[in-house]
Amino acid sequence: MNSYKVTTLNDFIILKQKDFPFAKGELSSLLHHIGTAAKMVNKKISKAGLVDIIGLSGDVNIQGESQQKLDVYADEVFIGALLSSGECCGIATEENQNEIVFSDPLAENGKYVVCIDPLDGSSNIDYNVSVGTIFSIYRRITPRGEKVKNEDFLQEGSKQVAAGYIIYGSSTMLVYSTGFGVNGFTLDPSIGEFCLSHPDIKSPEDGHIYSVNEGNYLQLPQGVKSYLKYCQEEDEVSGRPYTSRYIGSLVSDFHRNLLKGGVFLYPGNVNMPEGKLRLVYECNPIAFIAMQAGGAASDGVRNILDIQPLSLHQRSPFYAGSKNMVSKIESFLVSDQPES
Ligand code: AHM
Ligand code: MG
């Protein structure tokens, strides 16, 4: 085999398009633009300690959280890239209260809407912790030629046409799925291309890692507390105690568990009954990837992808990763349900 054989993200997107005889290349173009924006954001992040870009921008986003300068930059880059793709008629981002409806004549006709968290985990960026971008692509509901509406962005996760994430880590990776498995691409900085490095990712059905912010322990539901005790108990057969790993950056925590086997938990707690993570920007795309890789994602009771979002910034308890581990958590949470 030729060791110089490389499949770039763009080669791969074109190759996959051939599997769909009626595809017109619109989704391919959209994914291509996301890849380009990711490279721009990556470049800026890699210089974060060198230029005056880390730290707060002074603005506060609609959820009352301080915006980092890089949040603002990433938000603008992804919006610009999607607008110029001509295939996207609107975008909802975690940094903006309302959806952004593109009024450019080309974009207005675009077939897709995108929901995106442009820079997740950015509160850690001053400390050189890995961060990520998380995205979802949906087919618009309103007819082409009309302006898209809020309901175009409030579709169940099961309607996602594609989803993925970019992890700006020790290397930068783009992982995505169009509903036919999951593939991962690593950015080769020497050629400036994402290259296929993790074809057809499959998540182990079981794992030995649990990832949760244990600082919230006292506020957690009893079922989650019992599950954590189960993870810590000794049992040779199932390989417990499990290992606890928590970076506090969803994409990084999820990505590690996806490859090694494990589960990520962000339960509701006394102070935040629905937890912290946003259904539309964070839970749905990560759940899509988890399931496409053979894993699972739940709010403790329901498959995340079956939840009808009611508002753009809605939060949801979130449990995602290896299939058997997610089922186990659900079995612990049954006892927390009020009797009917
Ligand atoms: P953000 O969207 O404001 O960056 O917050 C989301 C991040 C996730 O990446 C991470 O899983 C979680 O917040 C960590 O929260 P906590 O610090 O409460 O453990
Ligand atoms: Mg986020």
Short mmCIF file of C-alpha atoms and ligand atoms in Angstrom, two decimals:
data_model
loop_
_atom_site.label_atom_id
_atom_site.label_comp_id
_atom_site.label_asym_id
_atom_site.label_seq_id
_atom_site.Cartn_x
_atom_site.Cartn_y
_atom_site.Cartn_z
CA MET A 1 0.00 0.00 0.00
CA ASN A 2 1.23 3.48 -0.84
CA SER A 3 2.01 5.23 2.47
CA TYR A 4 1.43 8.63 0.82
CA LYS A 5 -2.21 7.81 0.05
CA VAL A 6 -4.25 10.57 1.67
CA THR A 7 -7.99 11.21 1.59
CA THR A 8 -8.75 14.81 2.40
CA LEU A 9 -12.07 15.95 3.84
CA ASN A 10 -13.04 17.42 0.49
CA ASP A 11 -12.09 14.22 -1.41
CA PHE A 12 -14.19 12.26 1.06
CA ILE A 13 -17.20 14.57 0.81
CA ILE A 14 -17.14 14.27 -3.00
CA LEU A 15 -16.67 10.48 -2.83
CA LYS A 16 -19.67 10.15 -0.52
CA GLN A 17 -21.81 12.38 -2.72
CA LYS A 18 -21.46 9.78 -5.48
CA ASP A 19 -23.39 7.33 -3.23
CA PHE A 20 -26.49 9.51 -3.77
CA PRO A 21 -27.29 9.66 -7.49
CA PHE A 22 -29.72 12.57 -7.08
CA ALA A 23 -27.53 14.68 -4.80
CA LYS A 24 -26.85 18.13 -6.18
CA GLY A 25 -23.83 18.85 -4.01
CA GLU A 26 -25.58 21.33 -1.70
CA LEU A 27 -24.81 19.48 1.51
CA SER A 28 -21.29 18.79 0.26
CA SER A 29 -20.76 22.49 -0.28
CA LEU A 30 -22.06 23.29 3.19
CA LEU A 31 -19.74 20.75 4.83
CA HIS A 32 -16.85 22.09 2.79
CA HIS A 33 -17.52 25.61 4.12
CA ILE A 34 -17.69 24.33 7.70
CA GLY A 35 -14.28 22.72 7.17
CA THR A 36 -12.84 26.00 5.90
CA ALA A 37 -14.25 27.97 8.85
CA ALA A 38 -12.82 25.35 11.22
CA LYS A 39 -9.35 25.92 9.76
CA MET A 40 -9.68 29.69 10.29
CA VAL A 41 -10.79 29.25 13.91
CA ASN A 42 -8.06 26.70 14.49
CA LYS A 43 -5.43 29.15 13.26
CA LYS A 44 -6.62 31.79 15.68
CA ILE A 45 -6.84 29.36 18.62
CA SER A 46 -3.32 28.11 18.01
CA LYS A 47 -2.07 31.69 18.43
CA ALA A 48 -4.18 32.29 21.54
CA GLY A 49 -1.25 32.77 23.90
CA LEU A 50 0.71 34.92 21.47
CA VAL A 51 -1.66 37.71 20.61
CA ASP A 52 -4.14 39.74 22.55
CA ILE A 53 -7.06 37.46 21.80
CA ILE A 54 -7.59 35.46 24.98
CA GLY A 55 -9.67 36.87 27.80
CA LEU A 56 -13.09 38.44 27.91
CA SER A 57 -14.48 40.62 25.14
CA GLY A 58 -16.45 42.68 27.65
CA ASP A 59 -19.80 41.54 26.20
CA VAL A 60 -22.24 39.24 27.94
CA ASN A 61 -24.24 36.75 25.84
CA ILE A 62 -27.99 36.29 26.18
CA GLN A 63 -27.58 33.68 28.89
CA GLY A 64 -25.67 36.12 31.09
CA GLU A 65 -22.32 34.44 30.48
CA SER A 66 -19.21 36.46 29.71
CA GLN A 67 -18.21 36.11 26.08
CA GLN A 68 -14.61 35.35 25.32
CA LYS A 69 -13.01 37.19 22.42
CA LEU A 70 -12.49 33.89 20.67
CA ASP A 71 -16.19 33.08 21.08
CA VAL A 72 -17.01 36.23 19.18
CA TYR A 73 -14.44 35.51 16.49
CA ALA A 74 -15.60 31.89 16.00
CA ASP A 75 -19.23 33.00 15.87
CA GLU A 76 -18.49 35.54 13.15
CA VAL A 77 -16.34 33.14 11.13
CA PHE A 78 -18.95 30.36 11.05
CA ILE A 79 -21.78 32.78 10.26
CA GLY A 80 -19.73 34.27 7.40
CA ALA A 81 -18.72 30.87 6.02
CA LEU A 82 -22.27 29.54 6.06
CA LEU A 83 -23.65 32.68 4.49
CA SER A 84 -21.12 32.52 1.68
CA SER A 85 -21.83 28.82 1.05
CA GLY A 86 -25.15 29.87 -0.49
CA GLU A 87 -26.66 26.58 0.75
CA CYS A 88 -27.67 27.78 4.20
CA CYS A 89 -30.67 30.06 4.62
CA GLY A 90 -30.25 30.74 8.33
CA ILE A 91 -28.25 29.90 11.38
CA ALA A 92 -28.91 29.67 15.11
CA THR A 93 -25.84 30.04 17.31
CA GLU A 94 -25.37 29.68 21.03
CA GLU A 95 -24.04 33.23 21.12
CA ASN A 96 -27.17 34.91 19.68
CA GLN A 97 -30.59 35.14 21.25
CA ASN A 98 -32.54 34.66 18.02
CA GLU A 99 -31.90 32.79 14.81
CA ILE A 100 -30.13 34.75 12.08
CA VAL A 101 -32.12 34.71 8.85
CA PHE A 102 -29.94 35.27 5.80
CA SER A 103 -31.50 37.78 3.44
CA ASP A 104 -28.85 37.50 0.74
CA PRO A 105 -30.78 36.39 -2.41
CA LEU A 106 -28.58 33.31 -2.93
CA ALA A 107 -28.65 32.20 0.70
CA GLU A 108 -32.39 32.83 1.03
CA ASN A 109 -32.91 29.98 -1.41
CA GLY A 110 -30.59 27.64 0.49
CA LYS A 111 -31.99 24.27 1.44
CA TYR A 112 -30.50 23.95 4.92
CA VAL A 113 -30.43 25.61 8.34
CA VAL A 114 -27.54 25.19 10.74
CA CYS A 115 -27.48 25.22 14.55
CA ILE A 116 -24.04 25.72 16.00
CA ASP A 117 -22.09 26.21 19.21
CA PRO A 118 -19.13 28.01 17.63
CA LEU A 119 -16.73 27.58 20.54
CA ASP A 120 -17.82 25.25 23.29
CA GLY A 121 -15.89 25.10 26.54
CA SER A 122 -14.33 28.49 25.90
CA SER A 123 -14.31 29.52 29.57
CA ASN A 124 -11.24 27.27 29.81
CA ILE A 125 -9.38 28.71 26.87
CA ASP A 126 -7.12 31.00 28.89
CA TYR A 127 -5.69 27.84 30.47
CA ASN A 128 -4.89 26.03 27.22
CA VAL A 129 -7.67 23.47 27.59
CA SER A 130 -9.07 21.89 24.41
CA VAL A 131 -12.25 23.48 23.09
CA GLY A 132 -14.63 22.57 20.29
CA THR A 133 -17.21 23.58 17.72
CA ILE A 134 -20.45 21.59 17.57
CA PHE A 135 -22.86 21.75 14.61
CA SER A 136 -26.16 20.36 13.33
CA ILE A 137 -27.62 20.62 9.83
CA TYR A 138 -31.36 20.36 9.15
CA ARG A 139 -33.42 20.58 5.97
CA ARG A 140 -35.56 23.73 6.12
CA ILE A 141 -39.28 23.32 6.71
CA THR A 142 -40.50 26.60 5.22
CA PRO A 143 -40.56 26.53 1.43
CA ARG A 144 -37.48 27.71 -0.44
CA GLY A 145 -37.62 31.36 -1.43
CA GLU A 146 -39.40 32.32 1.81
CA LYS A 147 -37.59 33.58 4.87
CA VAL A 148 -36.91 30.80 7.39
CA LYS A 149 -38.70 30.91 10.72
CA ASN A 150 -38.01 29.88 14.29
CA GLU A 151 -39.69 26.48 13.69
CA ASP A 152 -37.05 25.59 11.09
CA PHE A 153 -34.51 25.55 13.91
CA LEU A 154 -36.73 23.76 16.45
CA GLN A 155 -36.75 20.34 14.82
CA GLU A 156 -36.30 17.08 16.70
CA GLY A 157 -32.71 15.83 16.66
CA SER A 158 -33.84 12.79 14.67
CA LYS A 159 -34.39 15.15 11.72
CA GLN A 160 -30.70 16.09 11.53
CA VAL A 161 -29.31 15.60 8.04
CA ALA A 162 -25.75 15.84 9.32
CA ALA A 163 -23.94 16.77 12.51
CA GLY A 164 -20.45 16.91 13.83
CA TYR A 165 -17.82 18.59 15.89
CA ILE A 166 -14.36 20.01 15.64
CA ILE A 167 -11.96 19.45 18.49
CA TYR A 168 -9.12 21.94 18.84
CA GLY A 169 -6.87 19.69 20.89
CA SER A 170 -3.33 18.36 20.80
CA SER A 171 -4.25 17.95 17.16
CA THR A 172 -7.32 19.40 15.49
CA MET A 173 -9.96 16.96 14.33
CA LEU A 174 -13.25 17.23 12.50
CA VAL A 175 -15.69 14.38 13.16
CA TYR A 176 -18.99 14.23 11.30
CA SER A 177 -21.81 12.05 10.13
CA THR A 178 -24.44 12.37 7.42
CA GLY A 179 -26.38 9.48 8.90
CA PHE A 180 -24.20 6.72 7.41
CA GLY A 181 -21.65 6.18 10.15
CA VAL A 182 -19.07 8.51 11.64
CA ASN A 183 -15.74 9.54 10.17
CA GLY A 184 -12.93 11.57 11.71
CA PHE A 185 -10.36 13.78 9.96
CA THR A 186 -7.19 15.17 11.48
CA LEU A 187 -5.85 18.51 10.34
CA ASP A 188 -2.39 18.16 8.82
CA PRO A 189 -0.93 21.62 9.42
CA SER A 190 1.82 21.06 6.84
CA ILE A 191 -0.71 20.94 3.99
CA GLY A 192 -3.61 22.74 5.69
CA GLU A 193 -6.03 19.88 5.02
CA PHE A 194 -8.24 17.68 7.16
CA CYS A 195 -7.18 14.11 6.29
CA LEU A 196 -9.20 10.96 6.95
CA SER A 197 -7.59 9.45 10.06
CA HIS A 198 -10.50 7.70 11.83
CA PRO A 199 -12.71 5.96 9.23
CA ASP A 200 -16.02 4.47 10.35
CA ILE A 201 -15.70 5.18 14.07
CA LYS A 202 -17.48 2.66 16.29
CA SER A 203 -17.97 3.33 19.95
CA PRO A 204 -17.28 0.37 22.26
CA GLU A 205 -20.59 -0.92 23.66
CA ASP A 206 -19.13 -0.84 27.17
CA GLY A 207 -16.46 1.28 28.76
CA HIS A 208 -14.60 2.04 31.95
CA ILE A 209 -14.69 5.84 32.02
CA TYR A 210 -17.31 8.11 33.53
CA SER A 211 -17.16 11.88 33.07
CA VAL A 212 -19.13 14.16 35.35
CA ASN A 213 -18.58 17.34 37.35
CA GLU A 214 -18.46 15.70 40.77
CA GLY A 215 -18.36 19.12 42.41
CA ASN A 216 -22.14 19.10 41.88
CA TYR A 217 -22.48 15.78 43.74
CA LEU A 218 -24.61 16.97 46.65
CA GLN A 219 -27.11 18.61 44.26
CA LEU A 220 -27.47 15.57 41.95
CA PRO A 221 -30.60 13.39 41.68
CA GLN A 222 -30.47 10.30 43.92
CA GLY A 223 -30.37 7.97 40.88
CA VAL A 224 -27.21 9.65 39.58
CA LYS A 225 -25.59 9.54 43.03
CA SER A 226 -26.32 5.79 43.19
CA TYR A 227 -24.89 5.32 39.67
CA LEU A 228 -21.69 7.12 40.68
CA LYS A 229 -21.37 4.87 43.72
CA TYR A 230 -21.84 1.87 41.37
CA CYS A 231 -18.99 3.22 39.15
CA GLN A 232 -16.71 3.46 42.19
CA GLU A 233 -17.48 0.05 43.67
CA GLU A 234 -15.09 -2.83 43.14
CA ASP A 235 -16.28 -5.60 40.79
CA GLU A 236 -13.77 -7.71 38.92
CA VAL A 237 -16.24 -9.06 36.37
CA SER A 238 -17.31 -5.68 35.04
CA GLY A 239 -13.92 -4.04 35.62
CA ARG A 240 -15.03 -1.62 38.31
CA PRO A 241 -14.10 0.72 39.81
CA TYR A 242 -14.28 2.77 36.63
CA THR A 243 -11.94 5.64 35.90
CA SER A 244 -13.18 9.19 36.42
CA ARG A 245 -12.11 11.66 33.70
CA TYR A 246 -13.54 15.16 33.37
CA ILE A 247 -11.99 17.97 31.38
CA GLY A 248 -15.04 20.25 31.55
CA SER A 249 -15.05 20.65 27.77
CA LEU A 250 -17.88 18.60 26.25
CA VAL A 251 -16.29 17.87 22.88
CA SER A 252 -13.04 16.64 24.45
CA ASP A 253 -14.76 14.58 27.13
CA PHE A 254 -17.19 13.05 24.64
CA HIS A 255 -14.53 12.40 21.98
CA ARG A 256 -12.26 10.50 24.38
CA ASN A 257 -15.16 8.38 25.62
CA LEU A 258 -16.39 7.75 22.06
CA LEU A 259 -13.04 6.23 21.11
CA LYS A 260 -12.10 4.53 24.40
CA GLY A 261 -15.53 3.59 25.72
CA GLY A 262 -17.17 5.60 28.46
CA VAL A 263 -20.05 7.82 29.37
CA PHE A 264 -20.49 11.57 29.74
CA LEU A 265 -23.04 12.85 32.27
CA TYR A 266 -24.46 16.34 32.78
CA PRO A 267 -27.54 15.69 34.92
CA GLY A 268 -30.02 18.21 36.13
CA ASN A 269 -29.29 19.33 39.67
CA VAL A 270 -30.97 21.30 42.43
CA ASN A 271 -29.67 24.61 41.08
CA MET A 272 -30.15 23.76 37.38
CA PRO A 273 -33.03 21.25 37.07
CA GLU A 274 -32.43 20.82 33.33
CA GLY A 275 -28.66 20.73 33.67
CA LYS A 276 -26.39 23.08 31.77
CA LEU A 277 -26.16 21.80 28.22
CA ARG A 278 -28.31 23.14 25.40
CA LEU A 279 -30.48 20.65 23.54
CA VAL A 280 -30.23 22.33 20.14
CA TYR A 281 -26.55 23.30 20.05
CA GLU A 282 -24.87 20.66 22.18
CA CYS A 283 -27.01 17.61 23.02
CA ASN A 284 -28.58 16.94 19.60
CA PRO A 285 -25.42 16.97 17.46
CA ILE A 286 -23.42 14.99 20.02
CA ALA A 287 -26.31 12.51 20.37
CA PHE A 288 -26.44 12.09 16.56
CA ILE A 289 -22.73 11.23 16.47
CA ALA A 290 -23.02 8.92 19.49
CA MET A 291 -25.85 6.95 17.88
CA GLN A 292 -24.27 6.84 14.45
CA ALA A 293 -21.21 5.30 16.11
CA GLY A 294 -23.34 2.66 17.84
CA GLY A 295 -23.57 4.48 21.16
CA ALA A 296 -26.54 6.13 22.87
CA ALA A 297 -27.69 9.48 24.26
CA SER A 298 -30.51 10.11 26.70
CA ASP A 299 -31.96 12.74 29.00
CA GLY A 300 -32.31 9.93 31.54
CA VAL A 301 -35.67 8.76 30.24
CA ARG A 302 -35.94 9.63 26.55
CA ASN A 303 -33.69 9.26 23.55
CA ILE A 304 -32.30 12.80 23.12
CA LEU A 305 -33.13 12.75 19.41
CA ASP A 306 -36.87 12.29 20.17
CA ILE A 307 -37.24 15.49 22.19
CA GLN A 308 -39.17 18.30 20.51
CA PRO A 309 -37.27 21.52 21.27
CA LEU A 310 -39.54 24.33 22.40
CA SER A 311 -36.98 27.11 22.40
CA LEU A 312 -33.55 27.68 20.92
CA HIS A 313 -31.64 27.85 24.18
CA GLN A 314 -33.51 25.10 26.03
CA ARG A 315 -31.35 22.93 28.28
CA SER A 316 -31.56 19.21 28.91
CA PRO A 317 -30.00 16.66 31.24
CA PHE A 318 -27.54 14.72 29.10
CA TYR A 319 -26.05 11.23 29.26
CA ALA A 320 -24.10 10.11 26.18
CA GLY A 321 -21.54 7.52 25.19
CA SER A 322 -21.23 3.75 25.23
CA LYS A 323 -24.62 2.12 24.76
CA ASN A 324 -24.61 -0.22 27.76
CA MET A 325 -23.38 2.50 30.09
CA VAL A 326 -26.19 4.87 29.06
CA SER A 327 -28.76 2.08 29.60
CA LYS A 328 -27.29 1.43 33.02
CA ILE A 329 -27.70 5.09 34.00
CA GLU A 330 -31.32 5.01 32.79
CA SER A 331 -31.97 1.98 34.97
CA PHE A 332 -30.65 3.89 38.01
CA LEU A 333 -32.81 6.90 37.15
CA VAL A 334 -36.05 4.91 36.95
CA SER A 335 -36.26 5.06 40.74
CA ASP A 336 -36.19 8.90 40.54
CA GLN A 337 -39.37 8.99 38.44
CA PRO A 338 -42.56 9.97 40.23
CA GLU A 339 -45.03 7.07 40.34
CA SER A 340 -47.96 7.47 37.98
P1 AHM B 1 -20.25 26.67 27.23
O1 AHM B 1 -21.15 26.34 26.08
O2 AHM B 1 -20.66 27.92 27.93
O3 AHM B 1 -18.80 26.64 26.87
O4 AHM B 1 -20.50 25.54 28.35
C1 AHM B 1 -20.55 24.21 28.01
C2 AHM B 1 -19.43 23.49 28.69
C3 AHM B 1 -19.24 22.10 28.16
O5 AHM B 1 -18.21 22.05 27.22
C4 AHM B 1 -18.84 21.32 29.38
O6 AHM B 1 -19.20 19.96 29.26
C5 AHM B 1 -19.60 22.00 30.47
O7 AHM B 1 -19.80 23.33 30.05
C6 AHM B 1 -18.84 22.03 31.76
O8 AHM B 1 -19.63 22.61 32.73
P2 AHM B 1 -19.19 22.63 34.26
O9 AHM B 1 -18.07 23.61 34.37
O10 AHM B 1 -20.41 23.05 35.01
O11 AHM B 1 -18.77 21.24 34.63
MG MG B 2 -21.47 25.37 24.62
#
